[in-house]
């Protein structure tokens, strides 16, 4: 047996997830969750397969065309069926082996594994018998609805074939479960974060004025993948000079120059879980006095946000407290006047001129993980902390981001191996 790139989460985790989901659904429920589509590009090209996060969360199966069916019985027990794309010699030769039924059972702890050609006959039997059909409808508050997902397409087909089916949405139930991480998930997240920080430190040592943003991306990709990450957990932002102020800069096509700041918003994906980190460093290894002042203001807000994140605090209240602290720093930097802040000292929305995004988002299988926009912090949730200060007129954009897990007594930094202090960053870059 060859050693694999990473150990999957034990199958008992997935059995446990399905038990917990079934326990929240009424008897007579039928759950249907499909893999994501493989999206076409041009000619015979496709994008890489990216598994549906809820299917992965409930089965551990990272293969296209997979379907999970769960039936909640009258006594509260549930019967789970996994449908897999049938593998054959042609597929084995061209694409490599697909999961056998036995492998799928080992990964997911689902005994009833069948090929997808049984899908329609199973629906014909189970849909009319079900009281409620629970579907994977993605209700993320900021989801992009431009392209229909496979789950949405199958829902439309199901409703056309069974117009009387009573369809319900799984989003809130699964989001509430996914918000709170188990020990098994924290193992994967800790490793994703460890790789994210350690790979960055390796690259930080070699940065020099004149280096291309793409060269740094290439070094990071190597540093992450050599450490067993599967890939970046999102398109990496490596932005120098004025582009440090562009929040979603991803072209990474300039050479950095002496005197520039470089903002790295990067993360490794490990075992299906995402790291997400930002550091902002001087191209030449030494911050100018002004860059240092803005950096230290941002770091003070970062440390403050870290210090107040604890169970029971509401996300909206946390964001308000961070804005109050940010306002004080922006006044010290001469960016806001005290009068501007005093117009609404309890909730100084004027900070948005320089800090226009939220401080934290939940993190897990997805980088911007599931969950309501406002929620109370609770133990074993994983969040980012990422205040920023953006001053385009000065070519200064600084964001400082780490990932934390919340414990009873506060937040634990999951990326303690990447430097935060000016002196530590400058020392590593010498
Ligand atoms: N990397 C995306 C974010 O920080 O939200
Ligand atoms: Mn980020
Ligand atoms: Mn983030």
mmCIF file with all atom_site columns, C-alpha atoms and ligand atoms in Angstrom, residues 234 265 276-278 359-361 363 367-368 384-386 399 401-403, ligand 3:
data_model
loop_
_atom_site.group_PDB
_atom_site.id
_atom_site.type_symbol
_atom_site.label_atom_id
_atom_site.label_alt_id
_atom_site.label_comp_id
_atom_site.label_asym_id
_atom_site.label_entity_id
_atom_site.label_seq_id
_atom_site.pdbx_PDB_ins_code
_atom_site.Cartn_x
_atom_site.Cartn_y
_atom_site.Cartn_z
_atom_site.occupancy
_atom_site.B_iso_or_equiv
_atom_site.pdbx_formal_charge
_atom_site.auth_seq_id
_atom_site.auth_comp_id
_atom_site.auth_asym_id
_atom_site.auth_atom_id
_atom_site.pdbx_PDB_model_num
ATOM   1  C  CA  . UNK A 1 234 ? -8.572  30.174 -2.666 1.00 0.00 ? 234 UNK A CA  1
ATOM   2  C  CA  . UNK A 1 265 ? -3.686  36.890 1.465  1.00 0.00 ? 265 UNK A CA  1
ATOM   3  C  CA  . UNK A 1 276 ? -6.767  31.747 5.381  1.00 0.00 ? 276 UNK A CA  1
ATOM   4  C  CA  . UNK A 1 277 ? -4.012  34.158 6.395  1.00 0.00 ? 277 UNK A CA  1
ATOM   5  C  CA  . UNK A 1 278 ? -2.869  37.666 5.513  1.00 0.00 ? 278 UNK A CA  1
ATOM   6  C  CA  . UNK A 1 359 ? -13.366 41.696 10.662 1.00 0.00 ? 359 UNK A CA  1
ATOM   7  C  CA  . UNK A 1 360 ? -14.194 37.989 10.711 1.00 0.00 ? 360 UNK A CA  1
ATOM   8  C  CA  . UNK A 1 361 ? -15.840 35.177 8.764  1.00 0.00 ? 361 UNK A CA  1
ATOM   9  C  CA  . UNK A 1 363 ? -13.834 29.071 8.187  1.00 0.00 ? 363 UNK A CA  1
ATOM   10 C  CA  . UNK A 1 367 ? -12.990 29.588 3.062  1.00 0.00 ? 367 UNK A CA  1
ATOM   11 C  CA  . UNK A 1 368 ? -16.054 31.754 3.554  1.00 0.00 ? 368 UNK A CA  1
ATOM   12 C  CA  . UNK A 1 384 ? -10.725 34.534 10.838 1.00 0.00 ? 384 UNK A CA  1
ATOM   13 C  CA  . UNK A 1 385 ? -9.626  37.835 12.382 1.00 0.00 ? 385 UNK A CA  1
ATOM   14 C  CA  . UNK A 1 386 ? -8.631  40.249 9.633  1.00 0.00 ? 386 UNK A CA  1
ATOM   15 C  CA  . UNK A 1 399 ? -4.406  43.624 6.379  1.00 0.00 ? 399 UNK A CA  1
ATOM   16 C  CA  . UNK A 1 401 ? -5.337  38.005 9.232  1.00 0.00 ? 401 UNK A CA  1
ATOM   17 C  CA  . UNK A 1 402 ? -5.162  34.876 11.304 1.00 0.00 ? 402 UNK A CA  1
ATOM   18 C  CA  . UNK A 1 403 ? -7.523  31.977 12.021 1.00 0.00 ? 403 UNK A CA  1
HETATM 19 MN MN1 . LIG B 2 .   ? -10.502 35.737 5.351  1.00 0.00 ? 3   LIG B MN1 1
#
